[in-house]
Coordinates of C-alpha atoms in Angstrom, one line a residue:
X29 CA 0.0 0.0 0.0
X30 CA 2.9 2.1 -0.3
X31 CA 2.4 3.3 -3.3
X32 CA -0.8 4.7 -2.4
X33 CA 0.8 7.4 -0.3
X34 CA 2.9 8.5 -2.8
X35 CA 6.3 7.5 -1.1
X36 CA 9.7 7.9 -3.0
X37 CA 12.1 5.2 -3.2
X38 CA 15.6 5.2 -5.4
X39 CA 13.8 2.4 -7.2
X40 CA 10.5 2.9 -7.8
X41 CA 10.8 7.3 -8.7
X42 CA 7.4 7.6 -10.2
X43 CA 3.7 7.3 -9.1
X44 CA 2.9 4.6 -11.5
X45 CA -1.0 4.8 -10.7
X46 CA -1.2 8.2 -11.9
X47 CA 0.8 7.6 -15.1
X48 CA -1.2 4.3 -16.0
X49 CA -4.4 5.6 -15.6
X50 CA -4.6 9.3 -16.1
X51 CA -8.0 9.6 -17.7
X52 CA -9.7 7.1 -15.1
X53 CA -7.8 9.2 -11.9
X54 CA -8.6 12.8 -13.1
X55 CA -12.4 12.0 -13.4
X56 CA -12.2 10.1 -9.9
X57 CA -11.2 13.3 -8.8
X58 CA -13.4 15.7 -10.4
X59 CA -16.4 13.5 -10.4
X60 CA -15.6 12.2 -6.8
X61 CA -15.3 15.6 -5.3
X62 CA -18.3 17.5 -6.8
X63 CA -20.5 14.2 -5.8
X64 CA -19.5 14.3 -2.1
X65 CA -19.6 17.6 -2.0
X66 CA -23.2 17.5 -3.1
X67 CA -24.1 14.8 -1.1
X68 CA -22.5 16.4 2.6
X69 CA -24.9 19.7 1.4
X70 CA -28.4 17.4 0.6
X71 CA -27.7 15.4 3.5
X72 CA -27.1 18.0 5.8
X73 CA -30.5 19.1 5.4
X74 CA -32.4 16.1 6.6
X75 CA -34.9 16.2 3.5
X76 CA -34.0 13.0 2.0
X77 CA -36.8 10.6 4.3
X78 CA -33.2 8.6 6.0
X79 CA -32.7 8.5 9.7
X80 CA -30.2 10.5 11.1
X81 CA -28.6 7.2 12.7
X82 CA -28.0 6.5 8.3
X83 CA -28.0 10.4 7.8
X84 CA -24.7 10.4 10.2
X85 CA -23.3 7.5 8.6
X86 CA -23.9 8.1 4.8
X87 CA -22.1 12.0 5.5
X88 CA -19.3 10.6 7.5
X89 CA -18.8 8.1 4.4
X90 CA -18.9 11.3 2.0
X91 CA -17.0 13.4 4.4
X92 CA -14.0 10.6 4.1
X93 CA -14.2 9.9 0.5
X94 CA -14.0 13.9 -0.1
X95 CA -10.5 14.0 2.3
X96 CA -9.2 10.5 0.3
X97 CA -9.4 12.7 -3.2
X98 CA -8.0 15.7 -1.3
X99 CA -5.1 13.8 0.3
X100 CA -4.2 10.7 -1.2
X101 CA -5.3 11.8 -4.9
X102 CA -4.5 16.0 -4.9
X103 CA -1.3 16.2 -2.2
X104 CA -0.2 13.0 -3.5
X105 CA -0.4 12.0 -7.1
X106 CA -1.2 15.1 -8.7
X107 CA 1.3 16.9 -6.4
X108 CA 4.1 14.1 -7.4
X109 CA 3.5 14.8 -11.0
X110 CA 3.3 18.0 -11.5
X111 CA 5.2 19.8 -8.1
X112 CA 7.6 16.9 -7.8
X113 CA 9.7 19.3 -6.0
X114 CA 8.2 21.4 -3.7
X115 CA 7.0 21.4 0.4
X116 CA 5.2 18.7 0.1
X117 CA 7.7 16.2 -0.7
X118 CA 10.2 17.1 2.6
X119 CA 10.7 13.9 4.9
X120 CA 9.0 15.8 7.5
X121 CA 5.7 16.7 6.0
X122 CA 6.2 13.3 3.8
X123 CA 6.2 11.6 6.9
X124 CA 2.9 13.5 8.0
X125 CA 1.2 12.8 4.7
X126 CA 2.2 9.4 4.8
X127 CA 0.1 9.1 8.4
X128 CA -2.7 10.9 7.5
X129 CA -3.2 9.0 3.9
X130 CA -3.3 5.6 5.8
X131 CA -5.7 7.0 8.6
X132 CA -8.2 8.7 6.3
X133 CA -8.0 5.3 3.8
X134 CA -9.1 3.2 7.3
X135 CA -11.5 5.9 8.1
X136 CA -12.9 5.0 5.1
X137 CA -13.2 2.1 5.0
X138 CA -14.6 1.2 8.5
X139 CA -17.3 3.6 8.3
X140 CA -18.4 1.3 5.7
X141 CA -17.9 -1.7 8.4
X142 CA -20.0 0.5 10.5
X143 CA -22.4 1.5 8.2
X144 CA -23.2 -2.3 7.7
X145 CA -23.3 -3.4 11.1
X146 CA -25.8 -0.7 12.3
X147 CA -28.2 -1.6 8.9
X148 CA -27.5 -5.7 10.0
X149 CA -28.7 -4.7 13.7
X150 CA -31.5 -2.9 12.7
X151 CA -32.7 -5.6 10.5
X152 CA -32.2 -8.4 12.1
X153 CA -32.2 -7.5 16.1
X154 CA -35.3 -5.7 16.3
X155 CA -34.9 -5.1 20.3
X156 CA -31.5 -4.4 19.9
X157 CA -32.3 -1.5 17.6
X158 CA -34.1 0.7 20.2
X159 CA -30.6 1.2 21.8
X160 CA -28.2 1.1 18.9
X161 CA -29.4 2.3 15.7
X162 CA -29.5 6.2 17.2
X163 CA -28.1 9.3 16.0
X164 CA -26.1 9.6 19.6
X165 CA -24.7 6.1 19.0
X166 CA -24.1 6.9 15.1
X167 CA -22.4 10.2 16.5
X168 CA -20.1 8.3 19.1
X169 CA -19.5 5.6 16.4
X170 CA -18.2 7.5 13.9
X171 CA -15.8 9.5 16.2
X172 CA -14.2 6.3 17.9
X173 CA -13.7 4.9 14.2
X174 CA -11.7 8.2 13.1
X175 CA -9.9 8.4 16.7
X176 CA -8.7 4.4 16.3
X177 CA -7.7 5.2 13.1
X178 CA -5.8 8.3 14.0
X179 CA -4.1 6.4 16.5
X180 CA -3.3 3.5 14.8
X181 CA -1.4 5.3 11.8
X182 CA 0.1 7.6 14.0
X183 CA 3.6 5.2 14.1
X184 CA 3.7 5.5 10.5
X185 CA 5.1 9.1 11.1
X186 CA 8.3 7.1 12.2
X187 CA 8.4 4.7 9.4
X188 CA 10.5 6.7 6.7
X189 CA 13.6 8.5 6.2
X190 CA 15.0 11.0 4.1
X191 CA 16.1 9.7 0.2
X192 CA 18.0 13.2 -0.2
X193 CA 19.5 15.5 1.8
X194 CA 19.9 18.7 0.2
X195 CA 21.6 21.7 1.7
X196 CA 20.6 20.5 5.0
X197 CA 17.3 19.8 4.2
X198 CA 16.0 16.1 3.8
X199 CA 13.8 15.4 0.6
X200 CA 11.4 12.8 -0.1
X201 CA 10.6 9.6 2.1
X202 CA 12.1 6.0 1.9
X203 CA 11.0 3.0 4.2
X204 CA 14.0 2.7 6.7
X205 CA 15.6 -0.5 6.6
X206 CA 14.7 -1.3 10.4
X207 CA 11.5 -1.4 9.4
X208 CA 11.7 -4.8 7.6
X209 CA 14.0 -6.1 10.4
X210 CA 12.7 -5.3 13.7
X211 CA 10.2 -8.2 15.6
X212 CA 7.8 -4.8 16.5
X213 CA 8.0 -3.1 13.4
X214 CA 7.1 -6.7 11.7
X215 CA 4.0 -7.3 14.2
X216 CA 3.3 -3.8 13.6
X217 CA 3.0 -4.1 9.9
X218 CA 1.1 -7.3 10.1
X219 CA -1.1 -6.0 12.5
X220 CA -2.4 -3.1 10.6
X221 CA -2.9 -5.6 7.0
X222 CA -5.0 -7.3 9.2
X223 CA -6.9 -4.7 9.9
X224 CA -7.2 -3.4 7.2
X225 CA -8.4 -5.0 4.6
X226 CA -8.4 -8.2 5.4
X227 CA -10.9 -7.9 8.5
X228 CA -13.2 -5.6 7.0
X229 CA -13.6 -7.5 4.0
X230 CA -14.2 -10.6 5.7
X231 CA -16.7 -8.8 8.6
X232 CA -18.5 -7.0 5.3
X233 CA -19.1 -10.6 3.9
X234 CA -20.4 -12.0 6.7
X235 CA -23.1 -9.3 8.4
X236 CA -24.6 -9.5 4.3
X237 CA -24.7 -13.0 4.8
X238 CA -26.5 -13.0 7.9
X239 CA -28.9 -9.6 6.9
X240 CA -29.9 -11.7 3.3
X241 CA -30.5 -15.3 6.1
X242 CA -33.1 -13.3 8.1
X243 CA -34.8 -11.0 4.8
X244 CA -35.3 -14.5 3.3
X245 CA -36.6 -15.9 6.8
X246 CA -38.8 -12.8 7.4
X247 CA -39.7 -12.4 4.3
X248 CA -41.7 -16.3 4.2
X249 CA -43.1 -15.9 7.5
X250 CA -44.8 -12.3 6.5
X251 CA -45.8 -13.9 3.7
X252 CA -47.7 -16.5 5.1
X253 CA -49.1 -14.2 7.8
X254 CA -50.7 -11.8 5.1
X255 CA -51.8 -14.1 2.8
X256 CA -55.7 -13.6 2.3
X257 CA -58.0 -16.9 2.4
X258 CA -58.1 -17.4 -1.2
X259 CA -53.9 -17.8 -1.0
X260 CA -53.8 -14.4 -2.4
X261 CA -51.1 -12.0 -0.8
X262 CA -51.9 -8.6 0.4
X263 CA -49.3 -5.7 -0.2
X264 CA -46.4 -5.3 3.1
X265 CA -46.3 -1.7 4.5
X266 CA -43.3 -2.9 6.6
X267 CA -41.5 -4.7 4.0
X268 CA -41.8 -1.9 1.5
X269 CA -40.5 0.5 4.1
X270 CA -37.1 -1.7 5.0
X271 CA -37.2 -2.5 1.1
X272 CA -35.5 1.0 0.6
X273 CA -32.6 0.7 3.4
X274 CA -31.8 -3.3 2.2
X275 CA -31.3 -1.7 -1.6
X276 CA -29.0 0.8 0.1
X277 CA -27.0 -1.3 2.3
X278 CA -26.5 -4.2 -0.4
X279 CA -25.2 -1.3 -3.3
X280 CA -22.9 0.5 -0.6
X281 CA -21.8 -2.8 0.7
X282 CA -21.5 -4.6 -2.7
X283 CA -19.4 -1.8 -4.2
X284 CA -17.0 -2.1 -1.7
X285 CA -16.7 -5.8 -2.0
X286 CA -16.6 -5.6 -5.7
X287 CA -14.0 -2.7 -6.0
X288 CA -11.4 -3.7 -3.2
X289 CA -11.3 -7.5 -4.0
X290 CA -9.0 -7.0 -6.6
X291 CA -6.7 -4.8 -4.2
X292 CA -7.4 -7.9 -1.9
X293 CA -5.6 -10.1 -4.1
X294 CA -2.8 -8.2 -5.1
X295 CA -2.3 -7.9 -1.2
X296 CA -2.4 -11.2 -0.3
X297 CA -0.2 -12.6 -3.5
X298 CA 2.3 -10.0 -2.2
X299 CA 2.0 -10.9 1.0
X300 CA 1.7 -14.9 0.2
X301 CA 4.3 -15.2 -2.4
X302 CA 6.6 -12.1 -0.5
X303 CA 5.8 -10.2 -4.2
X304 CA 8.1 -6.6 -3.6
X305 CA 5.8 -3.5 -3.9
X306 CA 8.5 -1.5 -5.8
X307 CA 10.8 -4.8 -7.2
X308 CA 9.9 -3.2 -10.3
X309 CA 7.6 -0.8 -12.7
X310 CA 7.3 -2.6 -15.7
X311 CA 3.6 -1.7 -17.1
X312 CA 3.7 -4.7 -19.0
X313 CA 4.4 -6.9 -16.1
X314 CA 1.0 -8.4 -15.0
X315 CA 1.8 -8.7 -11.2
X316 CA 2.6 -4.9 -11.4
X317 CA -0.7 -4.1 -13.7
X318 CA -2.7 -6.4 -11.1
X319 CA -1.2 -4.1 -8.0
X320 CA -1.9 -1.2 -9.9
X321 CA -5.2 -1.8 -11.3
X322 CA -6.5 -2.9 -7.3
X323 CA -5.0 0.6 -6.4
X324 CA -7.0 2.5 -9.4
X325 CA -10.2 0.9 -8.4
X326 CA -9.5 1.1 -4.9
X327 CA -9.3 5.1 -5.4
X328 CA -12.3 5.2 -7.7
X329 CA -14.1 3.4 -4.6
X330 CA -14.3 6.8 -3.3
X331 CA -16.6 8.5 -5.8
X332 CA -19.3 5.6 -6.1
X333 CA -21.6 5.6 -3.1
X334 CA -23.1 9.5 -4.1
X335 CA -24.5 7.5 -7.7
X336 CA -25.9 4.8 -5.2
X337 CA -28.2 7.4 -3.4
X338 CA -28.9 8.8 -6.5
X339 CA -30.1 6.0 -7.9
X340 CA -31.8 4.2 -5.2
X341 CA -33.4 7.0 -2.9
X342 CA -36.1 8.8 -4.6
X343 CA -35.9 11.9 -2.4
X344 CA -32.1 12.2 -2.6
X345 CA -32.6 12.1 -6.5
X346 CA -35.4 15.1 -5.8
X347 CA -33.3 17.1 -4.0
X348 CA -30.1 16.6 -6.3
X349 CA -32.7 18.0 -8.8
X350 CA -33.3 20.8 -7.0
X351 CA -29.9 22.1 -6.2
X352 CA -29.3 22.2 -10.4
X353 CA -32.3 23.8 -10.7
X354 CA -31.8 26.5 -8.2
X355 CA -28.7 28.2 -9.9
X356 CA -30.1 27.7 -13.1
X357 CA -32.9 29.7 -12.1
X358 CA -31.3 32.6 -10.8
X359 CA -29.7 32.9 -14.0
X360 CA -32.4 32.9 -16.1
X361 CA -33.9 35.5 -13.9
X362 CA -30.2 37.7 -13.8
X363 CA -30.1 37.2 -17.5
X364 CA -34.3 38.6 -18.1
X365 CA -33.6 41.8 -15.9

Protein backbone atom coordinates (compact mmCIF):
# COMPACT_ATOMS: atom_id res chain seq x y z
CA UNK A 1 0.00 0.00 0.00
CA UNK A 2 2.85 2.06 -0.34
CA UNK A 3 2.38 3.30 -3.26
CA UNK A 4 -0.80 4.71 -2.40
CA UNK A 5 0.76 7.40 -0.29
CA UNK A 6 2.86 8.50 -2.76
CA UNK A 7 6.27 7.54 -1.06
CA UNK A 8 9.65 7.91 -2.99
CA UNK A 9 12.06 5.20 -3.24
CA UNK A 10 15.56 5.21 -5.38
CA UNK A 11 13.81 2.37 -7.22
CA UNK A 12 10.51 2.92 -7.83
CA UNK A 13 10.85 7.28 -8.75
CA UNK A 14 7.44 7.59 -10.22
CA UNK A 15 3.74 7.33 -9.10
CA UNK A 16 2.87 4.58 -11.46
CA UNK A 17 -0.98 4.78 -10.71
CA UNK A 18 -1.16 8.23 -11.87
CA UNK A 19 0.82 7.55 -15.09
CA UNK A 20 -1.23 4.31 -15.96
CA UNK A 21 -4.41 5.58 -15.58
CA UNK A 22 -4.57 9.30 -16.10
CA UNK A 23 -7.99 9.61 -17.74
CA UNK A 24 -9.72 7.06 -15.14
CA UNK A 25 -7.83 9.18 -11.90
CA UNK A 26 -8.61 12.80 -13.12
CA UNK A 27 -12.40 12.04 -13.36
CA UNK A 28 -12.21 10.12 -9.92
CA UNK A 29 -11.17 13.25 -8.75
CA UNK A 30 -13.44 15.69 -10.37
CA UNK A 31 -16.43 13.52 -10.40
CA UNK A 32 -15.63 12.18 -6.79
CA UNK A 33 -15.26 15.63 -5.27
CA UNK A 34 -18.32 17.51 -6.84
CA UNK A 35 -20.49 14.24 -5.76
CA UNK A 36 -19.49 14.32 -2.13
CA UNK A 37 -19.65 17.56 -1.98
CA UNK A 38 -23.19 17.54 -3.07
CA UNK A 39 -24.05 14.84 -1.12
CA UNK A 40 -22.48 16.45 2.56
CA UNK A 41 -24.95 19.67 1.36
CA UNK A 42 -28.41 17.42 0.64
CA UNK A 43 -27.68 15.37 3.50
CA UNK A 44 -27.09 18.04 5.75
CA UNK A 45 -30.53 19.07 5.35
CA UNK A 46 -32.36 16.14 6.63
CA UNK A 47 -34.86 16.20 3.50
CA UNK A 48 -34.01 12.98 2.00
CA UNK A 49 -36.78 10.65 4.33
CA UNK A 50 -33.20 8.60 5.99
CA UNK A 51 -32.74 8.46 9.71
CA UNK A 52 -30.17 10.50 11.09
CA UNK A 53 -28.56 7.25 12.70
CA UNK A 54 -28.03 6.52 8.34
CA UNK A 55 -27.96 10.39 7.82
CA UNK A 56 -24.69 10.38 10.15
CA UNK A 57 -23.30 7.50 8.56
CA UNK A 58 -23.88 8.12 4.85
CA UNK A 59 -22.11 11.99 5.52
CA UNK A 60 -19.28 10.62 7.46
CA UNK A 61 -18.76 8.12 4.38
CA UNK A 62 -18.88 11.26 2.04
CA UNK A 63 -17.02 13.45 4.44
CA UNK A 64 -13.98 10.56 4.07
CA UNK A 65 -14.25 9.93 0.53
CA UNK A 66 -13.96 13.89 -0.08
CA UNK A 67 -10.46 13.95 2.28
CA UNK A 68 -9.19 10.51 0.30
CA UNK A 69 -9.37 12.67 -3.18
CA UNK A 70 -8.00 15.66 -1.31
CA UNK A 71 -5.06 13.78 0.30
CA UNK A 72 -4.22 10.70 -1.16
CA UNK A 73 -5.28 11.76 -4.91
CA UNK A 74 -4.50 15.99 -4.89
CA UNK A 75 -1.30 16.21 -2.25
CA UNK A 76 -0.18 13.00 -3.52
CA UNK A 77 -0.36 12.04 -7.09
CA UNK A 78 -1.18 15.08 -8.75
CA UNK A 79 1.32 16.94 -6.37
CA UNK A 80 4.06 14.10 -7.43
CA UNK A 81 3.47 14.79 -10.99
CA UNK A 82 3.29 17.99 -11.55
CA UNK A 83 5.25 19.82 -8.11
CA UNK A 84 7.64 16.87 -7.83
CA UNK A 85 9.75 19.33 -5.97
CA UNK A 86 8.18 21.42 -3.70
CA UNK A 87 6.96 21.41 0.35
CA UNK A 88 5.17 18.69 0.05
CA UNK A 89 7.65 16.20 -0.69
CA UNK A 90 10.24 17.09 2.59
CA UNK A 91 10.68 13.95 4.90
CA UNK A 92 9.00 15.82 7.51
CA UNK A 93 5.73 16.73 5.96
CA UNK A 94 6.24 13.29 3.79
CA UNK A 95 6.23 11.62 6.95
CA UNK A 96 2.90 13.48 7.98
CA UNK A 97 1.25 12.84 4.70
CA UNK A 98 2.18 9.42 4.83
CA UNK A 99 0.13 9.08 8.44
CA UNK A 100 -2.75 10.90 7.49
CA UNK A 101 -3.20 8.96 3.90
CA UNK A 102 -3.27 5.63 5.78
CA UNK A 103 -5.71 6.99 8.61
CA UNK A 104 -8.25 8.67 6.28
CA UNK A 105 -7.96 5.34 3.83
CA UNK A 106 -9.07 3.16 7.34
CA UNK A 107 -11.52 5.93 8.08
CA UNK A 108 -12.90 5.02 5.09
CA UNK A 109 -13.19 2.09 4.99
CA UNK A 110 -14.61 1.18 8.46
CA UNK A 111 -17.32 3.58 8.32
CA UNK A 112 -18.39 1.30 5.65
CA UNK A 113 -17.91 -1.70 8.38
CA UNK A 114 -19.97 0.49 10.48
CA UNK A 115 -22.36 1.49 8.24
CA UNK A 116 -23.22 -2.34 7.71
CA UNK A 117 -23.35 -3.36 11.11
CA UNK A 118 -25.82 -0.73 12.32
CA UNK A 119 -28.18 -1.60 8.89
CA UNK A 120 -27.53 -5.69 10.04
CA UNK A 121 -28.74 -4.70 13.75
CA UNK A 122 -31.52 -2.87 12.68
CA UNK A 123 -32.68 -5.58 10.47
CA UNK A 124 -32.16 -8.42 12.13
CA UNK A 125 -32.22 -7.49 16.11
CA UNK A 126 -35.27 -5.66 16.32
CA UNK A 127 -34.95 -5.13 20.30
CA UNK A 128 -31.47 -4.41 19.90
CA UNK A 129 -32.33 -1.46 17.57
CA UNK A 130 -34.14 0.71 20.21
CA UNK A 131 -30.56 1.18 21.76
CA UNK A 132 -28.15 1.13 18.95
CA UNK A 133 -29.37 2.30 15.75
CA UNK A 134 -29.55 6.18 17.18
CA UNK A 135 -28.10 9.29 15.96
CA UNK A 136 -26.14 9.59 19.64
CA UNK A 137 -24.70 6.06 19.04
CA UNK A 138 -24.09 6.92 15.12
CA UNK A 139 -22.36 10.20 16.52
CA UNK A 140 -20.07 8.32 19.06
CA UNK A 141 -19.46 5.62 16.39
CA UNK A 142 -18.20 7.47 13.87
CA UNK A 143 -15.85 9.49 16.24
CA UNK A 144 -14.21 6.34 17.85
CA UNK A 145 -13.68 4.87 14.24
CA UNK A 146 -11.71 8.22 13.09
CA UNK A 147 -9.91 8.43 16.71
CA UNK A 148 -8.71 4.38 16.31
CA UNK A 149 -7.66 5.16 13.15
CA UNK A 150 -5.79 8.27 13.98
CA UNK A 151 -4.13 6.42 16.50
CA UNK A 152 -3.28 3.45 14.79
CA UNK A 153 -1.39 5.26 11.79
CA UNK A 154 0.13 7.59 14.00
CA UNK A 155 3.56 5.24 14.13
CA UNK A 156 3.67 5.47 10.45
CA UNK A 157 5.09 9.07 11.13
CA UNK A 158 8.31 7.11 12.16
CA UNK A 159 8.36 4.66 9.38
CA UNK A 160 10.53 6.69 6.66
CA UNK A 161 13.58 8.50 6.24
CA UNK A 162 14.98 10.99 4.13
CA UNK A 163 16.13 9.72 0.22
CA UNK A 164 17.96 13.16 -0.25
CA UNK A 165 19.49 15.48 1.82
CA UNK A 166 19.85 18.74 0.17
CA UNK A 167 21.57 21.69 1.73
CA UNK A 168 20.58 20.52 5.03
CA UNK A 169 17.26 19.83 4.22
CA UNK A 170 15.99 16.07 3.84
CA UNK A 171 13.83 15.39 0.61
CA UNK A 172 11.42 12.81 -0.10
CA UNK A 173 10.65 9.65 2.12
CA UNK A 174 12.09 5.98 1.91
CA UNK A 175 10.98 3.01 4.24
CA UNK A 176 13.99 2.69 6.75
CA UNK A 177 15.63 -0.53 6.58
CA UNK A 178 14.73 -1.27 10.42
CA UNK A 179 11.45 -1.39 9.40
CA UNK A 180 11.73 -4.79 7.61
CA UNK A 181 14.05 -6.14 10.36
CA UNK A 182 12.65 -5.28 13.71
CA UNK A 183 10.18 -8.16 15.61
CA UNK A 184 7.81 -4.78 16.52
CA UNK A 185 7.98 -3.10 13.42
CA UNK A 186 7.13 -6.75 11.72
CA UNK A 187 4.03 -7.35 14.25
CA UNK A 188 3.28 -3.79 13.59
CA UNK A 189 3.00 -4.15 9.89
CA UNK A 190 1.08 -7.28 10.07
CA UNK A 191 -1.07 -5.96 12.49
CA UNK A 192 -2.40 -3.09 10.58
CA UNK A 193 -2.90 -5.57 7.04
CA UNK A 194 -4.99 -7.27 9.20
CA UNK A 195 -6.94 -4.71 9.93
CA UNK A 196 -7.19 -3.38 7.15
CA UNK A 197 -8.37 -4.97 4.65
CA UNK A 198 -8.38 -8.22 5.39
CA UNK A 199 -10.95 -7.88 8.55
CA UNK A 200 -13.20 -5.63 6.96
CA UNK A 201 -13.64 -7.45 4.02
CA UNK A 202 -14.19 -10.60 5.68
CA UNK A 203 -16.69 -8.83 8.61
CA UNK A 204 -18.53 -7.03 5.25
CA UNK A 205 -19.15 -10.55 3.88
CA UNK A 206 -20.38 -12.03 6.68
CA UNK A 207 -23.06 -9.32 8.38
CA UNK A 208 -24.55 -9.49 4.33
CA UNK A 209 -24.67 -13.00 4.82
CA UNK A 210 -26.51 -12.98 7.90
CA UNK A 211 -28.87 -9.55 6.91
CA UNK A 212 -29.89 -11.69 3.32
CA UNK A 213 -30.48 -15.26 6.07
CA UNK A 214 -33.07 -13.28 8.14
CA UNK A 215 -34.76 -11.03 4.75
CA UNK A 216 -35.27 -14.50 3.34
CA UNK A 217 -36.57 -15.90 6.84
CA UNK A 218 -38.81 -12.82 7.39
CA UNK A 219 -39.72 -12.36 4.26
CA UNK A 220 -41.74 -16.33 4.19
CA UNK A 221 -43.06 -15.94 7.53
CA UNK A 222 -44.76 -12.29 6.49
CA UNK A 223 -45.78 -13.86 3.68
CA UNK A 224 -47.67 -16.48 5.11
CA UNK A 225 -49.09 -14.16 7.78
CA UNK A 226 -50.68 -11.83 5.07
CA UNK A 227 -51.76 -14.14 2.77
CA UNK A 228 -55.69 -13.64 2.33
CA UNK A 229 -58.03 -16.95 2.35
CA UNK A 230 -58.15 -17.36 -1.17
CA UNK A 231 -53.88 -17.80 -1.02
CA UNK A 232 -53.80 -14.43 -2.42
CA UNK A 233 -51.13 -12.02 -0.80
CA UNK A 234 -51.89 -8.62 0.36
CA UNK A 235 -49.27 -5.70 -0.21
CA UNK A 236 -46.38 -5.27 3.06
CA UNK A 237 -46.31 -1.68 4.48
CA UNK A 238 -43.29 -2.87 6.64
CA UNK A 239 -41.48 -4.72 4.04
CA UNK A 240 -41.77 -1.87 1.55
CA UNK A 241 -40.51 0.53 4.06
CA UNK A 242 -37.15 -1.71 5.02
CA UNK A 243 -37.21 -2.50 1.08
CA UNK A 244 -35.49 1.03 0.57
CA UNK A 245 -32.65 0.68 3.43
CA UNK A 246 -31.81 -3.30 2.18
CA UNK A 247 -31.25 -1.75 -1.57
CA UNK A 248 -28.97 0.80 0.07
CA UNK A 249 -27.04 -1.27 2.25
CA UNK A 250 -26.53 -4.18 -0.43
CA UNK A 251 -25.23 -1.34 -3.25
CA UNK A 252 -22.89 0.49 -0.63
CA UNK A 253 -21.80 -2.79 0.71
CA UNK A 254 -21.46 -4.60 -2.67
CA UNK A 255 -19.36 -1.75 -4.19
CA UNK A 256 -17.02 -2.06 -1.75
CA UNK A 257 -16.66 -5.85 -1.98
CA UNK A 258 -16.61 -5.55 -5.67
CA UNK A 259 -14.03 -2.74 -5.98
CA UNK A 260 -11.35 -3.67 -3.16
CA UNK A 261 -11.31 -7.54 -3.95
CA UNK A 262 -8.99 -7.03 -6.64
CA UNK A 263 -6.68 -4.77 -4.22
CA UNK A 264 -7.42 -7.91 -1.86
CA UNK A 265 -5.61 -10.12 -4.15
CA UNK A 266 -2.78 -8.22 -5.08
CA UNK A 267 -2.35 -7.90 -1.20
CA UNK A 268 -2.35 -11.23 -0.30
CA UNK A 269 -0.23 -12.56 -3.47
CA UNK A 270 2.34 -9.98 -2.20
CA UNK A 271 1.97 -10.95 0.95
CA UNK A 272 1.73 -14.91 0.19
CA UNK A 273 4.35 -15.17 -2.40
CA UNK A 274 6.63 -12.11 -0.46
CA UNK A 275 5.82 -10.17 -4.18
CA UNK A 276 8.13 -6.56 -3.59
CA UNK A 277 5.81 -3.54 -3.94
CA UNK A 278 8.51 -1.50 -5.82
CA UNK A 279 10.83 -4.81 -7.22
CA UNK A 280 9.91 -3.20 -10.33
CA UNK A 281 7.64 -0.76 -12.65
CA UNK A 282 7.34 -2.55 -15.74
CA UNK A 283 3.64 -1.66 -17.10
CA UNK A 284 3.73 -4.70 -19.05
CA UNK A 285 4.37 -6.90 -16.07
CA UNK A 286 0.97 -8.41 -14.97
CA UNK A 287 1.82 -8.69 -11.22
CA UNK A 288 2.55 -4.93 -11.39
CA UNK A 289 -0.69 -4.12 -13.69
CA UNK A 290 -2.71 -6.36 -11.05
CA UNK A 291 -1.16 -4.08 -7.96
CA UNK A 292 -1.95 -1.23 -9.89
CA UNK A 293 -5.18 -1.79 -11.28
CA UNK A 294 -6.47 -2.91 -7.31
CA UNK A 295 -5.00 0.58 -6.38
CA UNK A 296 -7.03 2.46 -9.43
CA UNK A 297 -10.22 0.90 -8.39
CA UNK A 298 -9.49 1.14 -4.90
CA UNK A 299 -9.27 5.15 -5.35
CA UNK A 300 -12.34 5.15 -7.67
CA UNK A 301 -14.11 3.38 -4.61
CA UNK A 302 -14.33 6.82 -3.30
CA UNK A 303 -16.64 8.50 -5.76
CA UNK A 304 -19.28 5.65 -6.12
CA UNK A 305 -21.57 5.62 -3.05
CA UNK A 306 -23.09 9.47 -4.14
CA UNK A 307 -24.53 7.49 -7.65
CA UNK A 308 -25.85 4.81 -5.24
CA UNK A 309 -28.22 7.39 -3.38
CA UNK A 310 -28.90 8.80 -6.49
CA UNK A 311 -30.11 5.95 -7.90
CA UNK A 312 -31.78 4.24 -5.17
CA UNK A 313 -33.42 7.02 -2.91
CA UNK A 314 -36.13 8.83 -4.64
CA UNK A 315 -35.93 11.95 -2.35
CA UNK A 316 -32.07 12.24 -2.58
CA UNK A 317 -32.65 12.11 -6.53
CA UNK A 318 -35.43 15.07 -5.77
CA UNK A 319 -33.31 17.09 -3.99
CA UNK A 320 -30.13 16.57 -6.33
CA UNK A 321 -32.65 17.96 -8.81
CA UNK A 322 -33.33 20.77 -7.02
CA UNK A 323 -29.86 22.09 -6.18
CA UNK A 324 -29.25 22.16 -10.37
CA UNK A 325 -32.32 23.79 -10.70
CA UNK A 326 -31.78 26.54 -8.22
CA UNK A 327 -28.74 28.16 -9.85
CA UNK A 328 -30.14 27.67 -13.06
CA UNK A 329 -32.85 29.74 -12.11
CA UNK A 330 -31.34 32.57 -10.77
CA UNK A 331 -29.70 32.85 -13.97
CA UNK A 332 -32.44 32.93 -16.09
CA UNK A 333 -33.87 35.55 -13.92
CA UNK A 334 -30.24 37.67 -13.79
CA UNK A 335 -30.07 37.23 -17.47
CA UNK A 336 -34.27 38.64 -18.08
CA UNK A 337 -33.56 41.77 -15.87
Amino acid sequence: MDDIVGSRTSNFPVLALSHMYPLPLSLSLSVSITANLAVIVILSQGRCGLSRCITYYLMSMAVTDLLVMITVVILNRIAGIYFPVSFLFITPVCNLRNALNYAILDSSVWLTVAFTFDRCIAICFQKLKIKYCTEKTAAWVIGMVCTLSCLKNAFRYYIMEPLHIIDNIPWFCIIKSIFYMSPAWVAYDWICSILTPCLPFILILLLNALTVRHILVASRARRRLTANSNGETQSDPEMEKRRKSIVLLFCISGSFILLYLVYLISFLFIRIAKFSYFSGSNFNESNFILEQSGYMLLLLSSCINPFIYAGTQRKFREELKNGVKYPLSVIVKLLKL
